[in-house]
């Protein structure tokens, strides 16, 4: 199983980026996938957003609500994170994650599959 993120980069505050996560090796169309970020080496990986197949439910961290949108294309086995109105505090390595269960999950320990991460840097 492989999850590959793309779309990270350097952007000015107020700008937008769209992250993609392409899954291969298994389908996550009936599972939950999510985005996490790690803002500095040694800091805990924190929840950003998730998309659950069960009920099509989404969940967001309070810090990104209203600015980030998670979506998925099951046919392409791909998860997206649209990030608008970016702030310097959004700077982090963003990770895509997948799990076998179909319900919402917000803790890193609930996910068994991880990508390698993509760097997002927001300048002020």
Short mmCIF file of the N, C-alpha and C atoms (twelve columns), coordinates in Angstrom:
data_MODEL
# 
_entry.id   MODEL 
# 
loop_
_atom_site.group_PDB 
_atom_site.id 
_atom_site.type_symbol 
_atom_site.label_atom_id 
_atom_site.label_alt_id 
_atom_site.label_comp_id 
_atom_site.label_asym_id 
_atom_site.label_seq_id 
_atom_site.Cartn_x 
_atom_site.Cartn_y 
_atom_site.Cartn_z 
_atom_site.pdbx_PDB_model_num 
ATOM 1   N N  . UNK A 1   0.846   -1.186 0.000  1 
ATOM 2   C CA . UNK A 1   0.000   0.000  0.000  1 
ATOM 3   C C  . UNK A 1   0.887   1.244  0.000  1 
ATOM 4   N N  . UNK A 2   0.557   2.164  -0.863 1 
ATOM 5   C CA . UNK A 2   1.355   3.382  -0.955 1 
ATOM 6   C C  . UNK A 2   0.441   4.593  -1.037 1 
ATOM 7   N N  . UNK A 3   0.752   5.605  -0.245 1 
ATOM 8   C CA . UNK A 3   0.066   6.887  -0.304 1 
ATOM 9   C C  . UNK A 3   1.105   7.930  -0.682 1 
ATOM 10  N N  . UNK A 4   0.828   8.681  -1.732 1 
ATOM 11  C CA . UNK A 4   1.790   9.661  -2.222 1 
ATOM 12  C C  . UNK A 4   1.131   11.029 -2.266 1 
ATOM 13  N N  . UNK A 5   1.676   11.946 -1.457 1 
ATOM 14  C CA . UNK A 5   1.155   13.311 -1.430 1 
ATOM 15  C C  . UNK A 5   1.872   14.166 -2.464 1 
ATOM 16  N N  . UNK A 6   1.167   15.184 -2.922 1 
ATOM 17  C CA . UNK A 6   1.756   16.176 -3.820 1 
ATOM 18  C C  . UNK A 6   1.004   17.479 -3.660 1 
ATOM 19  N N  . UNK A 7   1.590   18.554 -4.178 1 
ATOM 20  C CA . UNK A 7   0.912   19.847 -4.162 1 
ATOM 21  C C  . UNK A 7   1.436   20.830 -3.139 1 
ATOM 22  N N  . UNK A 8   2.368   20.397 -2.299 1 
ATOM 23  C CA . UNK A 8   2.924   21.322 -1.334 1 
ATOM 24  C C  . UNK A 8   3.805   22.362 -2.003 1 
ATOM 25  N N  . UNK A 9   4.212   23.360 -1.225 1 
ATOM 26  C CA . UNK A 9   5.086   24.396 -1.768 1 
ATOM 27  C C  . UNK A 9   5.117   25.616 -0.881 1 
ATOM 28  N N  . UNK A 10  5.630   26.692 -1.459 1 
ATOM 29  C CA . UNK A 10  5.754   27.968 -0.751 1 
ATOM 30  C C  . UNK A 10  4.675   28.916 -1.261 1 
ATOM 31  N N  . UNK A 11  3.952   29.539 -0.352 1 
ATOM 32  C CA . UNK A 11  2.878   30.462 -0.724 1 
ATOM 33  C C  . UNK A 11  2.842   31.605 0.282  1 
ATOM 34  N N  . UNK A 12  2.387   32.757 -0.168 1 
ATOM 35  C CA . UNK A 12  2.255   33.895 0.742  1 
ATOM 36  C C  . UNK A 12  0.984   33.764 1.578  1 
ATOM 37  N N  . UNK A 13  0.991   34.397 2.709  1 
ATOM 38  C CA . UNK A 13  -0.196  34.410 3.562  1 
ATOM 39  C C  . UNK A 13  -1.394  34.920 2.770  1 
ATOM 40  N N  . UNK A 14  -2.532  34.258 2.951  1 
ATOM 41  C CA . UNK A 14  -3.727  34.594 2.200  1 
ATOM 42  C C  . UNK A 14  -3.894  33.805 0.919  1 
ATOM 43  N N  . UNK A 15  -2.864  33.113 0.525  1 
ATOM 44  C CA . UNK A 15  -2.901  32.328 -0.701 1 
ATOM 45  C C  . UNK A 15  -3.526  30.967 -0.510 1 
ATOM 46  N N  . UNK A 16  -3.497  30.173 -1.579 1 
ATOM 47  C CA . UNK A 16  -4.135  28.849 -1.576 1 
ATOM 48  C C  . UNK A 16  -3.200  27.790 -2.130 1 
ATOM 49  N N  . UNK A 17  -3.416  26.580 -1.666 1 
ATOM 50  C CA . UNK A 17  -2.743  25.405 -2.204 1 
ATOM 51  C C  . UNK A 17  -3.741  24.250 -2.190 1 
ATOM 52  N N  . UNK A 18  -3.528  23.316 -3.099 1 
ATOM 53  C CA . UNK A 18  -4.357  22.110 -3.118 1 
ATOM 54  C C  . UNK A 18  -3.442  20.897 -3.026 1 
ATOM 55  N N  . UNK A 19  -3.593  20.140 -1.969 1 
ATOM 56  C CA . UNK A 19  -2.821  18.925 -1.795 1 
ATOM 57  C C  . UNK A 19  -3.590  17.733 -2.359 1 
ATOM 58  N N  . UNK A 20  -2.859  16.790 -2.913 1 
ATOM 59  C CA . UNK A 20  -3.448  15.550 -3.408 1 
ATOM 60  C C  . UNK A 20  -2.758  14.367 -2.746 1 
ATOM 61  N N  . UNK A 21  -3.494  13.298 -2.589 1 
ATOM 62  C CA . UNK A 21  -2.945  12.061 -2.041 1 
ATOM 63  C C  . UNK A 21  -3.445  10.910 -2.899 1 
ATOM 64  N N  . UNK A 22  -2.549  10.327 -3.650 1 
ATOM 65  C CA . UNK A 22  -2.900  9.213  -4.523 1 
ATOM 66  C C  . UNK A 22  -2.589  7.902  -3.821 1 
ATOM 67  N N  . UNK A 23  -3.587  7.043  -3.732 1 
ATOM 68  C CA . UNK A 23  -3.423  5.749  -3.067 1 
ATOM 69  C C  . UNK A 23  -3.269  4.649  -4.098 1 
ATOM 70  N N  . UNK A 24  -2.403  3.698  -3.801 1 
ATOM 71  C CA . UNK A 24  -2.230  2.535  -4.667 1 
ATOM 72  C C  . UNK A 24  -1.995  1.314  -3.791 1 
ATOM 73  N N  . UNK A 25  -2.279  0.176  -4.336 1 
ATOM 74  C CA . UNK A 25  -2.078  -1.057 -3.595 1 
ATOM 75  C C  . UNK A 25  -3.337  -1.573 -2.924 1 
ATOM 76  N N  . UNK A 26  -4.256  -0.694 -2.637 1 
ATOM 77  C CA . UNK A 26  -5.572  -1.067 -2.128 1 
ATOM 78  C C  . UNK A 26  -6.491  0.122  -2.343 1 
ATOM 79  N N  . UNK A 27  -7.772  -0.160 -2.324 1 
ATOM 80  C CA . UNK A 27  -8.730  0.922  -2.467 1 
ATOM 81  C C  . UNK A 27  -9.192  1.397  -1.102 1 
ATOM 82  N N  . UNK A 28  -9.352  2.712  -0.981 1 
ATOM 83  C CA . UNK A 28  -9.862  3.298  0.259  1 
ATOM 84  C C  . UNK A 28  -11.269 3.854  0.044  1 
ATOM 85  N N  . UNK A 29  -11.917 3.408  -1.028 1 
ATOM 86  C CA . UNK A 29  -13.204 3.997  -1.368 1 
ATOM 87  C C  . UNK A 29  -14.263 3.733  -0.311 1 
ATOM 88  N N  . UNK A 30  -14.088 2.673  0.479  1 
ATOM 89  C CA . UNK A 30  -15.049 2.385  1.543  1 
ATOM 90  C C  . UNK A 30  -14.410 2.536  2.913  1 
ATOM 91  N N  . UNK A 31  -13.443 3.422  3.006  1 
ATOM 92  C CA . UNK A 31  -12.707 3.624  4.256  1 
ATOM 93  C C  . UNK A 31  -12.600 5.109  4.543  1 
ATOM 94  N N  . UNK A 32  -11.973 5.413  5.635  1 
ATOM 95  C CA . UNK A 32  -11.716 6.800  6.008  1 
ATOM 96  C C  . UNK A 32  -10.286 7.176  5.654  1 
ATOM 97  N N  . UNK A 33  -10.149 8.352  5.101  1 
ATOM 98  C CA . UNK A 33  -8.824  8.920  4.847  1 
ATOM 99  C C  . UNK A 33  -8.755  10.288 5.504  1 
ATOM 100 N N  . UNK A 34  -7.543  10.688 5.831  1 
ATOM 101 C CA . UNK A 34  -7.410  11.954 6.537  1 
ATOM 102 C C  . UNK A 34  -6.109  12.663 6.237  1 
ATOM 103 N N  . UNK A 35  -6.033  13.902 6.695  1 
ATOM 104 C CA . UNK A 35  -4.832  14.725 6.597  1 
ATOM 105 C C  . UNK A 35  -4.377  15.108 8.003  1 
ATOM 106 N N  . UNK A 36  -3.092  15.003 8.213  1 
ATOM 107 C CA . UNK A 36  -2.460  15.431 9.454  1 
ATOM 108 C C  . UNK A 36  -1.295  16.341 9.104  1 
ATOM 109 N N  . UNK A 37  -0.790  17.070 10.091 1 
ATOM 110 C CA . UNK A 37  0.383   17.888 9.853  1 
ATOM 111 C C  . UNK A 37  1.288   17.874 11.068 1 
ATOM 112 N N  . UNK A 38  2.559   18.089 10.796 1 
ATOM 113 C CA . UNK A 38  3.562   18.147 11.851 1 
ATOM 114 C C  . UNK A 38  4.342   19.434 11.654 1 
ATOM 115 N N  . UNK A 39  4.240   20.333 12.638 1 
ATOM 116 C CA . UNK A 39  4.742   21.684 12.447 1 
ATOM 117 C C  . UNK A 39  6.213   21.837 12.767 1 
ATOM 118 N N  . UNK A 40  6.790   20.934 13.478 1 
ATOM 119 C CA . UNK A 40  8.221   20.995 13.748 1 
ATOM 120 C C  . UNK A 40  8.678   19.619 14.149 1 
ATOM 121 N N  . UNK A 41  9.937   19.347 13.888 1 
ATOM 122 C CA . UNK A 41  10.472  18.053 14.248 1 
ATOM 123 C C  . UNK A 41  10.318  17.829 15.741 1 
ATOM 124 N N  . UNK A 42  9.778   16.693 16.117 1 
ATOM 125 C CA . UNK A 42  9.609   16.397 17.530 1 
ATOM 126 C C  . UNK A 42  8.230   16.734 18.055 1 
ATOM 127 N N  . UNK A 43  7.500   17.595 17.348 1 
ATOM 128 C CA . UNK A 43  6.153   17.923 17.783 1 
ATOM 129 C C  . UNK A 43  5.214   16.800 17.364 1 
ATOM 130 N N  . UNK A 44  4.095   16.704 18.061 1 
ATOM 131 C CA . UNK A 44  3.121   15.680 17.724 1 
ATOM 132 C C  . UNK A 44  2.466   15.973 16.383 1 
ATOM 133 N N  . UNK A 45  2.142   14.916 15.682 1 
ATOM 134 C CA . UNK A 45  1.405   15.055 14.439 1 
ATOM 135 C C  . UNK A 45  -0.042  15.389 14.806 1 
ATOM 136 N N  . UNK A 46  -0.565  16.465 14.219 1 
ATOM 137 C CA . UNK A 46  -1.904  16.895 14.610 1 
ATOM 138 C C  . UNK A 46  -2.903  16.687 13.480 1 
ATOM 139 N N  . UNK A 47  -4.134  16.441 13.881 1 
ATOM 140 C CA . UNK A 47  -5.222  16.205 12.942 1 
ATOM 141 C C  . UNK A 47  -5.576  17.498 12.210 1 
ATOM 142 N N  . UNK A 48  -5.846  17.368 10.921 1 
ATOM 143 C CA . UNK A 48  -6.284  18.505 10.116 1 
ATOM 144 C C  . UNK A 48  -7.708  18.280 9.607  1 
ATOM 145 N N  . UNK A 49  -7.934  17.174 8.901  1 
ATOM 146 C CA . UNK A 49  -9.249  16.907 8.321  1 
ATOM 147 C C  . UNK A 49  -9.355  15.431 7.969  1 
ATOM 148 N N  . UNK A 50  -10.600 14.949 7.888  1 
ATOM 149 C CA . UNK A 50  -10.813 13.570 7.469  1 
ATOM 150 C C  . UNK A 50  -12.102 13.456 6.683  1 
ATOM 151 N N  . UNK A 51  -12.162 12.419 5.866  1 
ATOM 152 C CA . UNK A 51  -13.338 12.145 5.048  1 
ATOM 153 C C  . UNK A 51  -13.680 10.673 5.242  1 
ATOM 154 N N  . UNK A 52  -14.840 10.410 5.820  1 
ATOM 155 C CA . UNK A 52  -15.253 9.039  6.105  1 
ATOM 156 C C  . UNK A 52  -16.214 8.552  5.037  1 
ATOM 157 N N  . UNK A 53  -16.002 7.340  4.563  1 
ATOM 158 C CA . UNK A 53  -16.922 6.783  3.572  1 
ATOM 159 C C  . UNK A 53  -18.315 6.615  4.181  1 
ATOM 160 N N  . UNK A 54  -18.359 6.185  5.454  1 
ATOM 161 C CA . UNK A 54  -19.632 5.945  6.114  1 
ATOM 162 C C  . UNK A 54  -20.358 7.269  6.312  1 
ATOM 163 N N  . UNK A 55  -21.409 7.463  5.576  1 
ATOM 164 C CA . UNK A 55  -22.192 8.693  5.690  1 
ATOM 165 C C  . UNK A 55  -21.581 9.869  4.960  1 
ATOM 166 N N  . UNK A 56  -20.416 9.668  4.367  1 
ATOM 167 C CA . UNK A 56  -19.763 10.766 3.657  1 
ATOM 168 C C  . UNK A 56  -19.399 11.916 4.579  1 
ATOM 169 N N  . UNK A 57  -19.105 11.598 5.834  1 
ATOM 170 C CA . UNK A 57  -18.883 12.658 6.824  1 
ATOM 171 C C  . UNK A 57  -17.462 13.203 6.759  1 
ATOM 172 N N  . UNK A 58  -17.359 14.503 6.979  1 
ATOM 173 C CA . UNK A 58  -16.062 15.153 7.067  1 
ATOM 174 C C  . UNK A 58  -15.875 15.720 8.470  1 
ATOM 175 N N  . UNK A 59  -14.629 15.870 8.847  1 
ATOM 176 C CA . UNK A 59  -14.303 16.467 10.141 1 
ATOM 177 C C  . UNK A 59  -13.082 17.356 9.958  1 
ATOM 178 N N  . UNK A 60  -13.049 18.452 10.710 1 
ATOM 179 C CA . UNK A 60  -11.951 19.415 10.597 1 
ATOM 180 C C  . UNK A 60  -11.463 19.831 11.973 1 
ATOM 181 N N  . UNK A 61  -10.175 20.133 12.041 1 
ATOM 182 C CA . UNK A 61  -9.642  20.759 13.240 1 
ATOM 183 C C  . UNK A 61  -10.197 22.180 13.325 1 
ATOM 184 N N  . UNK A 62  -10.395 22.679 14.524 1 
ATOM 185 C CA . UNK A 62  -10.954 24.029 14.692 1 
ATOM 186 C C  . UNK A 62  -10.079 25.077 14.003 1 
ATOM 187 N N  . UNK A 63  -8.786  24.840 13.977 1 
ATOM 188 C CA . UNK A 63  -7.860  25.834 13.433 1 
ATOM 189 C C  . UNK A 63  -7.974  26.002 11.918 1 
ATOM 190 N N  . UNK A 64  -8.619  25.047 11.242 1 
ATOM 191 C CA . UNK A 64  -8.704  25.135 9.780  1 
ATOM 192 C C  . UNK A 64  -10.139 25.229 9.277  1 
ATOM 193 N N  . UNK A 65  -11.110 25.125 10.161 1 
ATOM 194 C CA . UNK A 65  -12.515 25.198 9.744  1 
ATOM 195 C C  . UNK A 65  -12.800 26.497 9.012  1 
ATOM 196 N N  . UNK A 66  -13.512 26.367 7.904  1 
ATOM 197 C CA . UNK A 66  -13.852 27.541 7.113  1 
ATOM 198 C C  . UNK A 66  -12.774 27.941 6.120  1 
ATOM 199 N N  . UNK A 67  -11.583 27.350 6.241  1 
ATOM 200 C CA . UNK A 67  -10.488 27.681 5.308  1 
ATOM 201 C C  . UNK A 67  -10.054 26.471 4.474  1 
ATOM 202 N N  . UNK A 68  -10.130 25.289 5.048  1 
ATOM 203 C CA . UNK A 68  -9.700  24.064 4.368  1 
ATOM 204 C C  . UNK A 68  -10.923 23.229 4.016  1 
ATOM 205 N N  . UNK A 69  -10.825 22.514 2.894  1 
ATOM 206 C CA . UNK A 69  -11.896 21.620 2.463  1 
ATOM 207 C C  . UNK A 69  -11.289 20.295 2.022  1 
ATOM 208 N N  . UNK A 70  -11.772 19.214 2.616  1 
ATOM 209 C CA . UNK A 70  -11.308 17.879 2.246  1 
ATOM 210 C C  . UNK A 70  -12.317 17.253 1.299  1 
ATOM 211 N N  . UNK A 71  -11.810 16.556 0.297  1 
ATOM 212 C CA . UNK A 71  -12.685 15.881 -0.656 1 
ATOM 213 C C  . UNK A 71  -11.956 14.642 -1.173 1 
ATOM 214 N N  . UNK A 72  -12.706 13.801 -1.869 1 
ATOM 215 C CA . UNK A 72  -12.085 12.597 -2.399 1 
ATOM 216 C C  . UNK A 72  -12.720 12.212 -3.713 1 
ATOM 217 N N  . UNK A 73  -11.944 11.550 -4.532 1 
ATOM 218 C CA . UNK A 73  -12.398 11.001 -5.796 1 
ATOM 219 C C  . UNK A 73  -12.184 9.497  -5.700 1 
ATOM 220 N N  . UNK A 74  -13.258 8.766  -5.425 1 
ATOM 221 C CA . UNK A 74  -13.109 7.327  -5.221 1 
ATOM 222 C C  . UNK A 74  -12.679 6.613  -6.490 1 
ATOM 223 N N  . UNK A 75  -13.130 7.104  -7.616 1 
ATOM 224 C CA . UNK A 75  -12.753 6.471  -8.883 1 
ATOM 225 C C  . UNK A 75  -11.250 6.552  -9.116 1 
ATOM 226 N N  . UNK A 76  -10.651 7.655  -8.650 1 
ATOM 227 C CA . UNK A 76  -9.213  7.851  -8.801 1 
ATOM 228 C C  . UNK A 76  -8.439  7.421  -7.553 1 
ATOM 229 N N  . UNK A 77  -9.159  6.980  -6.520 1 
ATOM 230 C CA . UNK A 77  -8.521  6.575  -5.260 1 
ATOM 231 C C  . UNK A 77  -7.608  7.687  -4.734 1 
ATOM 232 N N  . UNK A 78  -8.153  8.905  -4.775 1 
ATOM 233 C CA . UNK A 78  -7.368  10.093 -4.438 1 
ATOM 234 C C  . UNK A 78  -8.112  10.958 -3.427 1 
ATOM 235 N N  . UNK A 79  -7.361  11.482 -2.477 1 
ATOM 236 C CA . UNK A 79  -7.874  12.403 -1.465 1 
ATOM 237 C C  . UNK A 79  -7.284  13.774 -1.722 1 
ATOM 238 N N  . UNK A 80  -8.070  14.824 -1.491 1 
ATOM 239 C CA . UNK A 80  -7.616  16.190 -1.718 1 
ATOM 240 C C  . UNK A 80  -7.781  17.026 -0.451 1 
ATOM 241 N N  . UNK A 81  -6.976  18.062 -0.371 1 
ATOM 242 C CA . UNK A 81  -7.143  19.067 0.679  1 
ATOM 243 C C  . UNK A 81  -6.961  20.433 0.038  1 
ATOM 244 N N  . UNK A 82  -8.065  21.157 -0.109 1 
ATOM 245 C CA . UNK A 82  -8.018  22.519 -0.624 1 
ATOM 246 C C  . UNK A 82  -7.784  23.452 0.549  1 
ATOM 247 N N  . UNK A 83  -6.711  24.214 0.487  1 
ATOM 248 C CA . UNK A 83  -6.340  25.093 1.599  1 
ATOM 249 C C  . UNK A 83  -6.389  26.537 1.102  1 
ATOM 250 N N  . UNK A 84  -7.297  27.302 1.652  1 
ATOM 251 C CA . UNK A 84  -7.464  28.704 1.286  1 
ATOM 252 C C  . UNK A 84  -7.142  29.606 2.471  1 
ATOM 253 N N  . UNK A 85  -6.884  30.871 2.167  1 
ATOM 254 C CA . UNK A 85  -6.568  31.853 3.216  1 
ATOM 255 C C  . UNK A 85  -5.499  31.304 4.166  1 
ATOM 256 N N  . UNK A 86  -4.432  30.829 3.589  1 
ATOM 257 C CA . UNK A 86  -3.371  30.221 4.380  1 
ATOM 258 C C  . UNK A 86  -2.690  31.231 5.292  1 
ATOM 259 N N  . UNK A 87  -2.280  30.745 6.451  1 
ATOM 260 C CA . UNK A 87  -1.624  31.575 7.451  1 
ATOM 261 C C  . UNK A 87  -0.230  31.008 7.740  1 
ATOM 262 N N  . UNK A 88  0.686   31.849 8.221  1 
ATOM 263 C CA . UNK A 88  2.032   31.336 8.543  1 
ATOM 264 C C  . UNK A 88  2.004   30.153 9.505  1 
ATOM 265 N N  . UNK A 89  1.028   30.128 10.401 1 
ATOM 266 C CA . UNK A 89  0.948   29.015 11.357 1 
ATOM 267 C C  . UNK A 89  0.483   27.707 10.723 1 
ATOM 268 N N  . UNK A 90  0.108   27.752 9.446  1 
ATOM 269 C CA . UNK A 90  -0.215  26.516 8.722  1 
ATOM 270 C C  . UNK A 90  1.035   25.840 8.179  1 
ATOM 271 N N  . UNK A 91  2.174   26.495 8.301  1 
ATOM 272 C CA . UNK A 91  3.422   25.910 7.831  1 
ATOM 273 C C  . UNK A 91  3.692   24.597 8.553  1 
ATOM 274 N N  . UNK A 92  3.899   23.534 7.774  1 
ATOM 275 C CA . UNK A 92  4.086   22.202 8.348  1 
ATOM 276 C C  . UNK A 92  4.345   21.212 7.224  1 
ATOM 277 N N  . UNK A 93  4.724   20.008 7.623  1 
ATOM 278 C CA . UNK A 93  4.700   18.878 6.695  1 
ATOM 279 C C  . UNK A 93  3.327   18.244 6.821  1 
ATOM 280 N N  . UNK A 94  2.664   18.097 5.689  1 
ATOM 281 C CA . UNK A 94  1.310   17.544 5.666  1 
ATOM 282 C C  . UNK A 94  1.359   16.093 5.217  1 
ATOM 283 N N  . UNK A 95  0.674   15.242 5.990  1 
ATOM 284 C CA . UNK A 95  0.661   13.819 5.728  1 
ATOM 285 C C  . UNK A 95  -0.751  13.347 5.409  1 
ATOM 286 N N  . UNK A 96  -0.821  12.454 4.449  1 
ATOM 287 C CA . UNK A 96  -2.056  11.762 4.118  1 
ATOM 288 C C  . UNK A 96  -2.069  10.439 4.883  1 
ATOM 289 N N  . UNK A 97  -3.250  10.025 5.338  1 
ATOM 290 C CA . UNK A 97  -3.365  8.775  6.086  1 
ATOM 291 C C  . UNK A 97  -4.634  8.036  5.687  1 
ATOM 292 N N  . UNK A 98  -4.584  6.713  5.808  1 
ATOM 293 C CA . UNK A 98  -5.755  5.897  5.509  1 
ATOM 294 C C  . UNK A 98  -5.952  4.835  6.585  1 
ATOM 295 N N  . UNK A 99  -7.183  4.420  6.710  1 
ATOM 296 C CA . UNK A 99  -7.477  3.365  7.680  1 
ATOM 297 C C  . UNK A 99  -8.510  2.429  7.088  1 
ATOM 298 N N  . UNK A 100 -8.638  1.245  7.679  1 
ATOM 299 C CA . UNK A 100 -9.546  0.248  7.140  1 
ATOM 300 C C  . UNK A 100 -10.991 0.538  7.488  1 
ATOM 301 N N  . UNK A 101 -11.220 1.173  8.638  1 
ATOM 302 C CA . UNK A 101 -12.576 1.457  9.069  1 
ATOM 303 C C  . UNK A 101 -13.191 2.581  8.252  1 
ATOM 304 N N  . UNK A 102 -14.516 2.615  8.239  1 
ATOM 305 C CA . UNK A 102 -15.242 3.597  7.436  1 
ATOM 306 C C  . UNK A 102 -15.777 4.761  8.251  1 
ATOM 307 N N  . UNK A 103 -15.470 4.827  9.538  1 
ATOM 308 C CA . UNK A 103 -16.006 5.908  10.369 1 
ATOM 309 C C  . UNK A 103 -14.955 6.982  10.589 1 
ATOM 310 N N  . UNK A 104 -15.440 8.149  11.012 1 
ATOM 311 C CA . UNK A 104 -14.556 9.289  11.227 1 
ATOM 312 C C  . UNK A 104 -13.509 8.958  12.285 1 
ATOM 313 N N  . UNK A 105 -12.293 9.412  12.063 1 
ATOM 314 C CA . UNK A 105 -11.217 9.218  13.033 1 
ATOM 315 C C  . UNK A 105 -10.315 10.439 13.002 1 
ATOM 316 N N  . UNK A 106 -9.888  10.881 14.188 1 
ATOM 317 C CA . UNK A 106 -9.087  12.103 14.276 1 
ATOM 318 C C  . UNK A 106 -7.745  11.901 14.953 1 
ATOM 319 N N  . UNK A 107 -7.448  10.728 15.400 1 
ATOM 320 C CA . UNK A 107 -6.181  10.469 16.083 1 
ATOM 321 C C  . UNK A 107 -5.216  9.719  15.179 1 
ATOM 322 N N  . UNK A 108 -3.946  10.100 15.177 1 
ATOM 323 C CA . UNK A 108 -2.972  9.408  14.316 1 
ATOM 324 C C  . UNK A 108 -2.938  7.903  14.562 1 
ATOM 325 N N  . UNK A 109 -3.128  7.487  15.807 1 
ATOM 326 C CA . UNK A 109 -3.049  6.058  16.141 1 
ATOM 327 C C  . UNK A 109 -4.157  5.241  15.494 1 
ATOM 328 N N  . UNK A 110 -5.189  5.905  14.994 1 
ATOM 329 C CA . UNK A 110 -6.309  5.212  14.373 1 
ATOM 330 C C  . UNK A 110 -6.079  4.919  12.889 1 
ATOM 331 N N  . UNK A 111 -4.964  5.402  12.372 1 
ATOM 332 C CA . UNK A 111 -4.651  5.218  10.960 1 
ATOM 333 C C  . UNK A 111 -3.455  4.285  10.804 1 
ATOM 334 N N  . UNK A 112 -3.561  3.370  9.855  1 
ATOM 335 C CA . UNK A 112 -2.499  2.382  9.671  1 
ATOM 336 C C  . UNK A 112 -1.645  2.606  8.444  1 
ATOM 337 N N  . UNK A 113 -2.080  3.516  7.585  1 
ATOM 338 C CA . UNK A 113 -1.359  3.766  6.337  1 
ATOM 339 C C  . UNK A 113 -0.998  5.246  6.270  1 
ATOM 340 N N  . UNK A 114 0.246   5.535  5.893  1 
ATOM 341 C CA . UNK A 114 0.738   6.917  5.871  1 
ATOM 342 C C  . UNK A 114 1.563   7.192  4.627  1 
ATOM 343 N N  . UNK A 115 1.456   8.427  4.148  1 
ATOM 344 C CA . UNK A 115 2.324   8.882  3.081  1 
ATOM 345 C C  . UNK A 115 3.617   9.431  3.652  1 
ATOM 346 N N  . UNK A 116 4.469   9.909  2.758  1 
ATOM 347 C CA . UNK A 116 5.777   10.398 3.173  1 
ATOM 348 C C  . UNK A 116 5.756   11.869 3.566  1 
ATOM 349 N N  . UNK A 117 4.680   12.562 3.238  1 
ATOM 350 C CA . UNK A 117 4.536   13.960 3.618  1 
ATOM 351 C C  . UNK A 117 4.935   14.923 2.517  1 
ATOM 352 N N  . UNK A 118 4.332   16.103 2.546  1 
ATOM 353 C CA . UNK A 118 4.680   17.172 1.615  1 
ATOM 354 C C  . UNK A 118 4.767   18.481 2.405  1 
ATOM 355 N N  . UNK A 119 5.798   19.267 2.113  1 
ATOM 356 C CA . UNK A 119 6.040   20.490 2.879  1 
ATOM 357 C C  . UNK A 119 5.170   21.623 2.373  1 
ATOM 358 N N  . UNK A 120 4.523   22.301 3.300  1 
ATOM 359 C CA . UNK A 120 3.771   23.518 3.011  1 
ATOM 360 C C  . UNK A 120 4.395   24.639 3.834  1 
ATOM 361 N N  . UNK A 121 4.804   25.695 3.157  1 
ATOM 362 C CA . UNK A 121 5.409   26.841 3.829  1 
ATOM 363 C C  . UNK A 121 4.632   28.094 3.462  1 
ATOM 364 N N  . UNK A 122 4.155   28.807 4.480  1 
ATOM 365 C CA . UNK A 122 3.384   30.020 4.267  1 
ATOM 366 C C  . UNK A 122 4.192   31.195 4.808  1 
ATOM 367 N N  . UNK A 123 4.524   32.119 3.925  1 
ATOM 368 C CA . UNK A 123 5.318   33.274 4.337  1 
ATOM 369 C C  . UNK A 123 4.409   34.437 4.691  1 
ATOM 370 N N  . UNK A 124 4.870   35.257 5.624  1 
ATOM 371 C CA . UNK A 124 4.047   36.393 6.067  1 
ATOM 372 C C  . UNK A 124 4.325   37.640 5.243  1 
# 
